[in-house]
């Protein structure tokens, strides 16, 4: 990954017009544990994978509440994400104190992007090595944004970041058209299924994932482990149903084939023709 003299400073351009320090920060996001966001017309769901570095340690928090109507999920350097979450909280509190109304999600995202962009043009700073999925609800509806270390931001219907997130993206791209009209519970199930895709065969349990919801008449909050486990069990039942149906269809087909063979066996062969009758 070493780029000689062109990656020693964040303000040094390469001949190809690239800032390698910014690209390294974006690579740090890909190395973090997966985080997923989905939104419908009325709700936004965030989910993340919680994995500890050791069996003796607890996992690091990946989802943060910013305000009653906004929350974030992070992937990358957790310390950077914690600092940016604190900044977002301060902005929401200051706006609410000044204007006595909640801060619009889009406006907060722009402020966050501006803060990240400054770090790409100051030689004594480094880019934040964390990506944030910002979920919120305001007067214009439900929103899901992704903030990049480069200072760019994008609004999504559904998105996944972090390690092995491509598997989750593939699932979300296949299902995203139905998310707009999905209920709260369906969104949670789809988020858990997308998280399961990133585990690559590892069993999904409530202890290794976190799920948070914000919606109409529902402040941003993180679901408890018992509730998450109930959704996981429902998800497993939904996955087993098509398998059982296919098995039943195969058994029915085998039974029909066996019955047909038995009928053919029971039909007596034609009697031999008596030559004397000719």
PDB file of C-alpha atoms in Angstrom:
ATOM      1  CA  UNK A   1       0.000   0.000   0.000  1.00  0.00           C
ATOM      2  CA  UNK A   2       3.024   2.341   0.250  1.00  0.00           C
ATOM      3  CA  UNK A   3       2.882   5.064  -2.414  1.00  0.00           C
ATOM      4  CA  UNK A   4       6.378   6.568  -2.056  1.00  0.00           C
ATOM      5  CA  UNK A   5       6.408  10.362  -1.671  1.00  0.00           C
ATOM      6  CA  UNK A   6       2.743  10.867  -2.549  1.00  0.00           C
ATOM      7  CA  UNK A   7       1.164   9.386   0.591  1.00  0.00           C
ATOM      8  CA  UNK A   8       3.220  11.106   3.290  1.00  0.00           C
ATOM      9  CA  UNK A   9       0.890  14.110   3.542  1.00  0.00           C
ATOM     10  CA  UNK A  10      -2.844  14.492   3.202  1.00  0.00           C
ATOM     11  CA  UNK A  11      -2.405  17.650   1.097  1.00  0.00           C
ATOM     12  CA  UNK A  12      -0.026  16.083  -1.433  1.00  0.00           C
ATOM     13  CA  UNK A  13      -1.581  15.215  -4.773  1.00  0.00           C
ATOM     14  CA  UNK A  14      -0.322  12.297  -6.807  1.00  0.00           C
ATOM     15  CA  UNK A  15       0.277  12.757 -10.559  1.00  0.00           C
ATOM     16  CA  UNK A  16      -2.942  10.815 -11.122  1.00  0.00           C
ATOM     17  CA  UNK A  17      -4.901  13.395  -9.094  1.00  0.00           C
ATOM     18  CA  UNK A  18      -5.438  11.282  -5.985  1.00  0.00           C
ATOM     19  CA  UNK A  19      -5.101  11.908  -2.257  1.00  0.00           C
ATOM     20  CA  UNK A  20      -3.850   8.618  -0.882  1.00  0.00           C
ATOM     21  CA  UNK A  21      -4.298   9.524   2.791  1.00  0.00           C
ATOM     22  CA  UNK A  22      -8.010  10.038   2.132  1.00  0.00           C
ATOM     23  CA  UNK A  23      -8.186   6.711   0.326  1.00  0.00           C
ATOM     24  CA  UNK A  24      -6.468   5.024   3.280  1.00  0.00           C
ATOM     25  CA  UNK A  25      -9.130   6.475   5.577  1.00  0.00           C
ATOM     26  CA  UNK A  26     -11.820   5.053   3.314  1.00  0.00           C
ATOM     27  CA  UNK A  27     -10.026   1.707   3.479  1.00  0.00           C
ATOM     28  CA  UNK A  28     -10.224   1.853   7.286  1.00  0.00           C
ATOM     29  CA  UNK A  29     -14.020   1.955   6.958  1.00  0.00           C
ATOM     30  CA  UNK A  30     -13.926  -1.279   4.947  1.00  0.00           C
ATOM     31  CA  UNK A  31     -11.898  -2.958   7.703  1.00  0.00           C
ATOM     32  CA  UNK A  32     -14.442  -2.172  10.431  1.00  0.00           C
ATOM     33  CA  UNK A  33     -17.287  -4.469  11.434  1.00  0.00           C
ATOM     34  CA  UNK A  34     -20.377  -4.222   9.255  1.00  0.00           C
ATOM     35  CA  UNK A  35     -23.148  -1.647   9.743  1.00  0.00           C
ATOM     36  CA  UNK A  36     -26.431  -1.598   7.834  1.00  0.00           C
ATOM     37  CA  UNK A  37     -29.259   0.897   7.385  1.00  0.00           C
ATOM     38  CA  UNK A  38     -32.718   0.592   5.810  1.00  0.00           C
ATOM     39  CA  UNK A  39     -35.594   3.044   5.567  1.00  0.00           C
ATOM     40  CA  UNK A  40     -39.253   3.028   4.690  1.00  0.00           C
ATOM     41  CA  UNK A  41     -41.654   5.963   4.472  1.00  0.00           C
ATOM     42  CA  UNK A  42     -42.168   5.979   8.233  1.00  0.00           C
ATOM     43  CA  UNK A  43     -39.212   4.187   9.865  1.00  0.00           C
ATOM     44  CA  UNK A  44     -35.439   3.821   9.670  1.00  0.00           C
ATOM     45  CA  UNK A  45     -33.572   0.811  11.057  1.00  0.00           C
ATOM     46  CA  UNK A  46     -29.857   0.615  11.846  1.00  0.00           C
ATOM     47  CA  UNK A  47     -28.041  -2.638  12.579  1.00  0.00           C
ATOM     48  CA  UNK A  48     -24.414  -3.463  13.306  1.00  0.00           C
ATOM     49  CA  UNK A  49     -22.185  -6.423  14.085  1.00  0.00           C
ATOM     50  CA  UNK A  50     -20.643  -6.406  17.564  1.00  0.00           C
ATOM     51  CA  UNK A  51     -17.480  -8.441  17.804  1.00  0.00           C
ATOM     52  CA  UNK A  52     -14.971  -8.207  20.611  1.00  0.00           C
ATOM     53  CA  UNK A  53     -11.234  -8.578  20.057  1.00  0.00           C
ATOM     54  CA  UNK A  54     -11.034 -11.180  22.795  1.00  0.00           C
ATOM     55  CA  UNK A  55     -13.352 -13.534  24.655  1.00  0.00           C
ATOM     56  CA  UNK A  56     -12.293 -11.736  27.829  1.00  0.00           C
ATOM     57  CA  UNK A  57     -13.383  -8.284  26.636  1.00  0.00           C
ATOM     58  CA  UNK A  58     -16.700  -6.684  25.802  1.00  0.00           C
ATOM     59  CA  UNK A  59     -17.551  -5.350  22.361  1.00  0.00           C
ATOM     60  CA  UNK A  60     -17.304  -1.689  21.421  1.00  0.00           C
ATOM     61  CA  UNK A  61     -20.455   0.316  20.878  1.00  0.00           C
ATOM     62  CA  UNK A  62     -21.272   0.838  17.196  1.00  0.00           C
ATOM     63  CA  UNK A  63     -24.649   2.622  17.313  1.00  0.00           C
ATOM     64  CA  UNK A  64     -25.083   5.986  19.037  1.00  0.00           C
ATOM     65  CA  UNK A  65     -28.147   8.055  19.837  1.00  0.00           C
ATOM     66  CA  UNK A  66     -27.699  11.676  18.734  1.00  0.00           C
ATOM     67  CA  UNK A  67     -31.151  13.097  19.467  1.00  0.00           C
ATOM     68  CA  UNK A  68     -34.664  11.776  19.882  1.00  0.00           C
ATOM     69  CA  UNK A  69     -35.070  11.791  16.093  1.00  0.00           C
ATOM     70  CA  UNK A  70     -31.513  10.962  14.949  1.00  0.00           C
ATOM     71  CA  UNK A  71     -29.019   8.134  15.466  1.00  0.00           C
ATOM     72  CA  UNK A  72     -25.835   6.892  13.788  1.00  0.00           C
ATOM     73  CA  UNK A  73     -24.126   3.571  13.098  1.00  0.00           C
ATOM     74  CA  UNK A  74     -20.376   3.531  12.482  1.00  0.00           C
ATOM     75  CA  UNK A  75     -17.774   1.357  10.780  1.00  0.00           C
ATOM     76  CA  UNK A  76     -14.053   1.991  11.069  1.00  0.00           C
ATOM     77  CA  UNK A  77     -12.126   3.576  13.940  1.00  0.00           C
ATOM     78  CA  UNK A  78     -14.504   3.535  16.888  1.00  0.00           C
ATOM     79  CA  UNK A  79     -12.686   6.377  18.650  1.00  0.00           C
ATOM     80  CA  UNK A  80     -13.191   8.679  15.661  1.00  0.00           C
ATOM     81  CA  UNK A  81     -16.851   7.693  15.521  1.00  0.00           C
ATOM     82  CA  UNK A  82     -17.292   8.469  19.209  1.00  0.00           C
ATOM     83  CA  UNK A  83     -15.798  11.959  18.779  1.00  0.00           C
ATOM     84  CA  UNK A  84     -17.982  12.732  15.770  1.00  0.00           C
ATOM     85  CA  UNK A  85     -21.072  11.471  17.623  1.00  0.00           C
ATOM     86  CA  UNK A  86     -20.291  13.891  20.443  1.00  0.00           C
ATOM     87  CA  UNK A  87     -20.004  16.712  17.885  1.00  0.00           C
ATOM     88  CA  UNK A  88     -23.371  15.780  16.356  1.00  0.00           C
ATOM     89  CA  UNK A  89     -25.023  15.789  19.790  1.00  0.00           C
ATOM     90  CA  UNK A  90     -23.640  19.261  20.507  1.00  0.00           C
ATOM     91  CA  UNK A  91     -24.982  20.597  17.212  1.00  0.00           C
ATOM     92  CA  UNK A  92     -28.457  19.171  17.896  1.00  0.00           C
ATOM     93  CA  UNK A  93     -28.523  20.567  21.451  1.00  0.00           C
ATOM     94  CA  UNK A  94     -27.364  24.022  20.351  1.00  0.00           C
ATOM     95  CA  UNK A  95     -29.914  24.201  17.534  1.00  0.00           C
ATOM     96  CA  UNK A  96     -32.731  23.013  19.785  1.00  0.00           C
ATOM     97  CA  UNK A  97     -31.782  25.553  22.472  1.00  0.00           C
ATOM     98  CA  UNK A  98     -31.624  28.415  19.962  1.00  0.00           C
ATOM     99  CA  UNK A  99     -34.629  27.672  17.755  1.00  0.00           C
ATOM    100  CA  UNK A 100     -36.731  25.433  20.054  1.00  0.00           C
ATOM    101  CA  UNK A 101     -37.190  22.882  17.276  1.00  0.00           C
ATOM    102  CA  UNK A 102     -35.326  19.722  16.231  1.00  0.00           C
ATOM    103  CA  UNK A 103     -32.477  20.021  13.748  1.00  0.00           C
ATOM    104  CA  UNK A 104     -33.272  18.734  10.232  1.00  0.00           C
ATOM    105  CA  UNK A 105     -31.409  15.552   9.350  1.00  0.00           C
ATOM    106  CA  UNK A 106     -30.093  16.870   6.036  1.00  0.00           C
ATOM    107  CA  UNK A 107     -28.685  20.003   7.629  1.00  0.00           C
ATOM    108  CA  UNK A 108     -26.853  18.001  10.292  1.00  0.00           C
ATOM    109  CA  UNK A 109     -25.366  15.710   7.639  1.00  0.00           C
ATOM    110  CA  UNK A 110     -24.029  18.707   5.684  1.00  0.00           C
ATOM    111  CA  UNK A 111     -22.362  20.065   8.840  1.00  0.00           C
ATOM    112  CA  UNK A 112     -20.771  16.672   9.469  1.00  0.00           C
ATOM    113  CA  UNK A 113     -19.543  16.481   5.877  1.00  0.00           C
ATOM    114  CA  UNK A 114     -18.023  19.968   6.142  1.00  0.00           C
ATOM    115  CA  UNK A 115     -16.162  18.954   9.296  1.00  0.00           C
ATOM    116  CA  UNK A 116     -14.783  15.840   7.594  1.00  0.00           C
ATOM    117  CA  UNK A 117     -13.779  17.803   4.478  1.00  0.00           C
ATOM    118  CA  UNK A 118     -11.632  20.264   6.455  1.00  0.00           C
ATOM    119  CA  UNK A 119      -9.423  17.346   7.512  1.00  0.00           C
ATOM    120  CA  UNK A 120      -8.598  16.623   3.855  1.00  0.00           C
ATOM    121  CA  UNK A 121      -6.975  20.038   3.233  1.00  0.00           C
ATOM    122  CA  UNK A 122      -5.009  20.712   6.419  1.00  0.00           C
ATOM    123  CA  UNK A 123      -1.473  19.358   6.578  1.00  0.00           C
ATOM    124  CA  UNK A 124      -1.539  19.097  10.387  1.00  0.00           C
ATOM    125  CA  UNK A 125      -4.734  16.999  10.425  1.00  0.00           C
ATOM    126  CA  UNK A 126      -5.681  13.548   9.200  1.00  0.00           C
ATOM    127  CA  UNK A 127      -9.013  12.369   7.745  1.00  0.00           C
ATOM    128  CA  UNK A 128     -11.453  10.676  10.116  1.00  0.00           C
ATOM    129  CA  UNK A 129     -11.109   6.926   9.618  1.00  0.00           C
ATOM    130  CA  UNK A 130     -14.781   6.183  10.115  1.00  0.00           C
ATOM    131  CA  UNK A 131     -17.917   5.998   8.010  1.00  0.00           C
ATOM    132  CA  UNK A 132     -21.285   6.961   9.483  1.00  0.00           C
ATOM    133  CA  UNK A 133     -24.793   5.869   8.582  1.00  0.00           C
ATOM    134  CA  UNK A 134     -27.048   8.683   9.799  1.00  0.00           C
ATOM    135  CA  UNK A 135     -30.697   7.715  10.337  1.00  0.00           C
ATOM    136  CA  UNK A 136     -33.350  10.254  11.199  1.00  0.00           C
ATOM    137  CA  UNK A 137     -36.895  11.475  10.862  1.00  0.00           C
ATOM    138  CA  UNK A 138     -37.973  15.075  10.339  1.00  0.00           C
ATOM    139  CA  UNK A 139     -40.789  17.066   8.736  1.00  0.00           C
ATOM    140  CA  UNK A 140     -39.804  15.871   5.251  1.00  0.00           C
ATOM    141  CA  UNK A 141     -39.926  12.189   6.224  1.00  0.00           C
ATOM    142  CA  UNK A 142     -37.485   9.389   7.004  1.00  0.00           C
ATOM    143  CA  UNK A 143     -33.857   9.725   5.886  1.00  0.00           C
ATOM    144  CA  UNK A 144     -30.771   7.538   5.674  1.00  0.00           C
ATOM    145  CA  UNK A 145     -27.407   9.133   4.805  1.00  0.00           C
ATOM    146  CA  UNK A 146     -23.894   7.808   4.465  1.00  0.00           C
ATOM    147  CA  UNK A 147     -21.042  10.162   5.415  1.00  0.00           C
ATOM    148  CA  UNK A 148     -17.647   9.311   3.915  1.00  0.00           C
ATOM    149  CA  UNK A 149     -14.203  10.271   5.329  1.00  0.00           C
ATOM    150  CA  UNK A 150     -13.615  12.277   2.138  1.00  0.00           C
ATOM    151  CA  UNK A 151     -16.385  14.706   3.100  1.00  0.00           C
ATOM    152  CA  UNK A 152     -18.902  13.330   0.612  1.00  0.00           C
ATOM    153  CA  UNK A 153     -22.387  12.306   1.699  1.00  0.00           C
ATOM    154  CA  UNK A 154     -25.139  10.365  -0.037  1.00  0.00           C
ATOM    155  CA  UNK A 155     -28.760   9.557   0.745  1.00  0.00           C
ATOM    156  CA  UNK A 156     -29.827   5.941   0.395  1.00  0.00           C
ATOM    157  CA  UNK A 157     -32.892   3.746   0.594  1.00  0.00           C
ATOM    158  CA  UNK A 158     -30.665   1.049   2.079  1.00  0.00           C
ATOM    159  CA  UNK A 159     -26.902   0.726   2.476  1.00  0.00           C
ATOM    160  CA  UNK A 160     -24.182  -1.352   4.111  1.00  0.00           C
ATOM    161  CA  UNK A 161     -20.629  -0.441   5.121  1.00  0.00           C
ATOM    162  CA  UNK A 162     -17.767  -2.283   6.776  1.00  0.00           C
ATOM    163  CA  UNK A 163     -16.090  -5.638   6.270  1.00  0.00           C
ATOM    164  CA  UNK A 164     -17.894  -8.199   4.099  1.00  0.00           C
ATOM    165  CA  UNK A 165     -20.620  -5.643   3.426  1.00  0.00           C
ATOM    166  CA  UNK A 166     -20.835  -6.609  -0.249  1.00  0.00           C
ATOM    167  CA  UNK A 167     -22.929  -9.674   0.610  1.00  0.00           C
ATOM    168  CA  UNK A 168     -25.386  -7.453   2.479  1.00  0.00           C
ATOM    169  CA  UNK A 169     -25.450  -4.939  -0.400  1.00  0.00           C
ATOM    170  CA  UNK A 170     -26.347  -7.713  -2.827  1.00  0.00           C
ATOM    171  CA  UNK A 171     -29.310  -8.699  -0.664  1.00  0.00           C
ATOM    172  CA  UNK A 172     -30.415  -5.069  -0.192  1.00  0.00           C
ATOM    173  CA  UNK A 173     -30.189  -4.344  -3.929  1.00  0.00           C
ATOM    174  CA  UNK A 174     -32.431  -7.322  -4.558  1.00  0.00           C
ATOM    175  CA  UNK A 175     -35.070  -6.209  -2.047  1.00  0.00           C
ATOM    176  CA  UNK A 176     -34.840  -2.401  -1.800  1.00  0.00           C
ATOM    177  CA  UNK A 177     -37.898  -1.684  -3.978  1.00  0.00           C
ATOM    178  CA  UNK A 178     -40.157  -3.217  -1.328  1.00  0.00           C
ATOM    179  CA  UNK A 179     -38.647  -1.267   1.590  1.00  0.00           C
ATOM    180  CA  UNK A 180     -40.691   1.921   1.010  1.00  0.00           C
ATOM    181  CA  UNK A 181     -43.932   0.222   2.002  1.00  0.00           C
ATOM    182  CA  UNK A 182     -42.439  -2.173   4.564  1.00  0.00           C
ATOM    183  CA  UNK A 183     -43.645  -2.204   8.153  1.00  0.00           C
ATOM    184  CA  UNK A 184     -41.354  -1.614  11.109  1.00  0.00           C
ATOM    185  CA  UNK A 185     -41.055  -5.319  11.903  1.00  0.00           C
ATOM    186  CA  UNK A 186     -40.337  -6.264   8.280  1.00  0.00           C
ATOM    187  CA  UNK A 187     -37.533  -3.699   8.140  1.00  0.00           C
ATOM    188  CA  UNK A 188     -35.978  -5.175  11.263  1.00  0.00           C
ATOM    189  CA  UNK A 189     -36.153  -8.688   9.793  1.00  0.00           C
ATOM    190  CA  UNK A 190     -34.537  -7.527   6.553  1.00  0.00           C
ATOM    191  CA  UNK A 191     -31.797  -5.743   8.519  1.00  0.00           C
ATOM    192  CA  UNK A 192     -31.068  -8.907  10.507  1.00  0.00           C
ATOM    193  CA  UNK A 193     -31.001 -10.994   7.338  1.00  0.00           C
ATOM    194  CA  UNK A 194     -28.517  -8.545   5.778  1.00  0.00           C
ATOM    195  CA  UNK A 195     -26.369  -8.755   8.925  1.00  0.00           C
ATOM    196  CA  UNK A 196     -26.491 -12.548   8.671  1.00  0.00           C
ATOM    197  CA  UNK A 197     -25.172 -12.318   5.100  1.00  0.00           C
ATOM    198  CA  UNK A 198     -22.027 -10.556   6.381  1.00  0.00           C
ATOM    199  CA  UNK A 199     -21.278 -13.319   8.906  1.00  0.00           C
ATOM    200  CA  UNK A 200     -20.526 -15.874   6.169  1.00  0.00           C
ATOM    201  CA  UNK A 201     -21.935 -18.960   7.820  1.00  0.00           C
ATOM    202  CA  UNK A 202     -21.524 -17.914  11.441  1.00  0.00           C
ATOM    203  CA  UNK A 203     -24.696 -18.291  13.509  1.00  0.00           C
ATOM    204  CA  UNK A 204     -26.578 -15.046  14.095  1.00  0.00           C
ATOM    205  CA  UNK A 205     -27.468 -14.371  17.735  1.00  0.00           C
ATOM    206  CA  UNK A 206     -28.604 -11.317  19.658  1.00  0.00           C
ATOM    207  CA  UNK A 207     -25.243 -11.137  21.436  1.00  0.00           C
ATOM    208  CA  UNK A 208     -23.275 -10.278  18.299  1.00  0.00           C
ATOM    209  CA  UNK A 209     -25.577  -7.665  16.763  1.00  0.00           C
ATOM    210  CA  UNK A 210     -27.257  -4.398  17.718  1.00  0.00           C
ATOM    211  CA  UNK A 211     -30.455  -3.026  16.184  1.00  0.00           C
ATOM    212  CA  UNK A 212     -31.916   0.475  16.581  1.00  0.00           C
ATOM    213  CA  UNK A 213     -35.152   2.008  15.278  1.00  0.00           C
ATOM    214  CA  UNK A 214     -36.563   5.496  14.762  1.00  0.00           C
ATOM    215  CA  UNK A 215     -39.960   6.279  13.270  1.00  0.00           C
ATOM    216  CA  UNK A 216     -43.241   8.111  13.479  1.00  0.00           C
ATOM    217  CA  UNK A 217     -44.266   8.454  17.134  1.00  0.00           C
ATOM    218  CA  UNK A 218     -41.180   6.392  18.054  1.00  0.00           C
ATOM    219  CA  UNK A 219     -38.004   8.048  19.307  1.00  0.00           C
ATOM    220  CA  UNK A 220     -34.631   6.625  18.377  1.00  0.00           C
ATOM    221  CA  UNK A 221     -33.813   3.703  20.646  1.00  0.00           C
ATOM    222  CA  UNK A 222     -31.760   0.515  20.674  1.00  0.00           C
ATOM    223  CA  UNK A 223     -33.691  -2.753  20.953  1.00  0.00           C
ATOM    224  CA  UNK A 224     -32.914  -5.035  23.868  1.00  0.00           C
ATOM    225  CA  UNK A 225     -31.365  -8.464  23.271  1.00  0.00           C
ATOM    226  CA  UNK A 226     -34.549 -10.360  24.093  1.00  0.00           C
ATOM    227  CA  UNK A 227     -36.515  -8.512  21.400  1.00  0.00           C
ATOM    228  CA  UNK A 228     -33.726  -9.007  18.853  1.00  0.00           C
ATOM    229  CA  UNK A 229     -33.604 -12.748  19.609  1.00  0.00           C
ATOM    230  CA  UNK A 230     -37.354 -13.009  19.011  1.00  0.00           C
ATOM    231  CA  UNK A 231     -36.924 -11.415  15.580  1.00  0.00           C
ATOM    232  CA  UNK A 232     -34.044 -13.795  14.814  1.00  0.00           C
ATOM    233  CA  UNK A 233     -36.239 -16.784  15.667  1.00  0.00           C
ATOM    234  CA  UNK A 234     -39.000 -15.459  13.390  1.00  0.00           C
ATOM    235  CA  UNK A 235     -36.392 -15.022  10.667  1.00  0.00           C
ATOM    236  CA  UNK A 236     -35.243 -18.623  11.040  1.00  0.00           C
ATOM    237  CA  UNK A 237     -38.839 -19.853  10.819  1.00  0.00           C
ATOM    238  CA  UNK A 238     -39.311 -17.821   7.623  1.00  0.00           C
ATOM    239  CA  UNK A 239     -36.170 -19.368   6.134  1.00  0.00           C
ATOM    240  CA  UNK A 240     -37.190 -22.920   7.059  1.00  0.00           C
ATOM    241  CA  UNK A 241     -40.696 -22.615   5.557  1.00  0.00           C
ATOM    242  CA  UNK A 242     -39.627 -22.608   1.857  1.00  0.00           C
ATOM    243  CA  UNK A 243     -37.238 -25.515   2.496  1.00  0.00           C
ATOM    244  CA  UNK A 244     -40.008 -27.580   4.090  1.00  0.00           C
ATOM    245  CA  UNK A 245     -42.364 -26.672   1.235  1.00  0.00           C
ATOM    246  CA  UNK A 246     -39.830 -27.813  -1.362  1.00  0.00           C
ATOM    247  CA  UNK A 247     -39.231 -31.040   0.586  1.00  0.00           C
ATOM    248  CA  UNK A 248     -42.996 -31.640   0.712  1.00  0.00           C
ATOM    249  CA  UNK A 249     -43.294 -31.093  -3.019  1.00  0.00           C
ATOM    250  CA  UNK A 250     -40.460 -33.563  -3.663  1.00  0.00           C
ATOM    251  CA  UNK A 251     -42.077 -36.176  -1.405  1.00  0.00           C
ATOM    252  CA  UNK A 252     -45.417 -35.663  -3.153  1.00  0.00           C
ATOM    253  CA  UNK A 253     -43.736 -36.102  -6.539  1.00  0.00           C
ATOM    254  CA  UNK A 254     -42.012 -39.278  -5.387  1.00  0.00           C
ATOM    255  CA  UNK A 255     -45.292 -40.655  -4.027  1.00  0.00           C
ATOM    256  CA  UNK A 256     -47.062 -39.935  -7.327  1.00  0.00           C
ATOM    257  CA  UNK A 257     -44.274 -41.608  -9.275  1.00  0.00           C
ATOM    258  CA  UNK A 258     -44.384 -44.624  -6.949  1.00  0.00           C
ATOM    259  CA  UNK A 259     -48.175 -44.871  -7.269  1.00  0.00           C
ATOM    260  CA  UNK A 260     -47.926 -44.741 -11.063  1.00  0.00           C
ATOM    261  CA  UNK A 261     -45.332 -47.516 -11.075  1.00  0.00           C
ATOM    262  CA  UNK A 262     -47.504 -49.594  -8.750  1.00  0.00           C
ATOM    263  CA  UNK A 263     -50.509 -49.154 -11.044  1.00  0.00           C
ATOM    264  CA  UNK A 264     -48.444 -50.261 -14.007  1.00  0.00           C
ATOM    265  CA  UNK A 265     -47.370 -53.354 -12.053  1.00  0.00           C
ATOM    266  CA  UNK A 266     -50.962 -54.267 -11.135  1.00  0.00           C
ATOM    267  CA  UNK A 267     -52.239 -54.168 -14.728  1.00  0.00           C
ATOM    268  CA  UNK A 268     -52.277 -57.851 -15.963  1.00  0.00           C
ATOM    269  CA  UNK A 269     -50.377 -58.540 -19.150  1.00  0.00           C
ATOM    270  CA  UNK A 270     -52.512 -59.306 -22.224  1.00  0.00           C
ATOM    271  CA  UNK A 271     -53.486 -63.002 -22.650  1.00  0.00           C
ATOM    272  CA  UNK A 272     -51.574 -64.892 -25.355  1.00  0.00           C
ATOM    273  CA  UNK A 273     -53.531 -65.290 -28.586  1.00  0.00           C
ATOM    274  CA  UNK A 274     -54.909 -68.838 -29.212  1.00  0.00           C
ATOM    275  CA  UNK A 275     -53.694 -69.911 -32.640  1.00  0.00           C
ATOM    276  CA  UNK A 276     -56.622 -72.299 -32.909  1.00  0.00           C
ATOM    277  CA  UNK A 277     -59.069 -69.374 -33.092  1.00  0.00           C
ATOM    278  CA  UNK A 278     -57.554 -68.088 -36.350  1.00  0.00           C
TER     279      UNK A 278
END
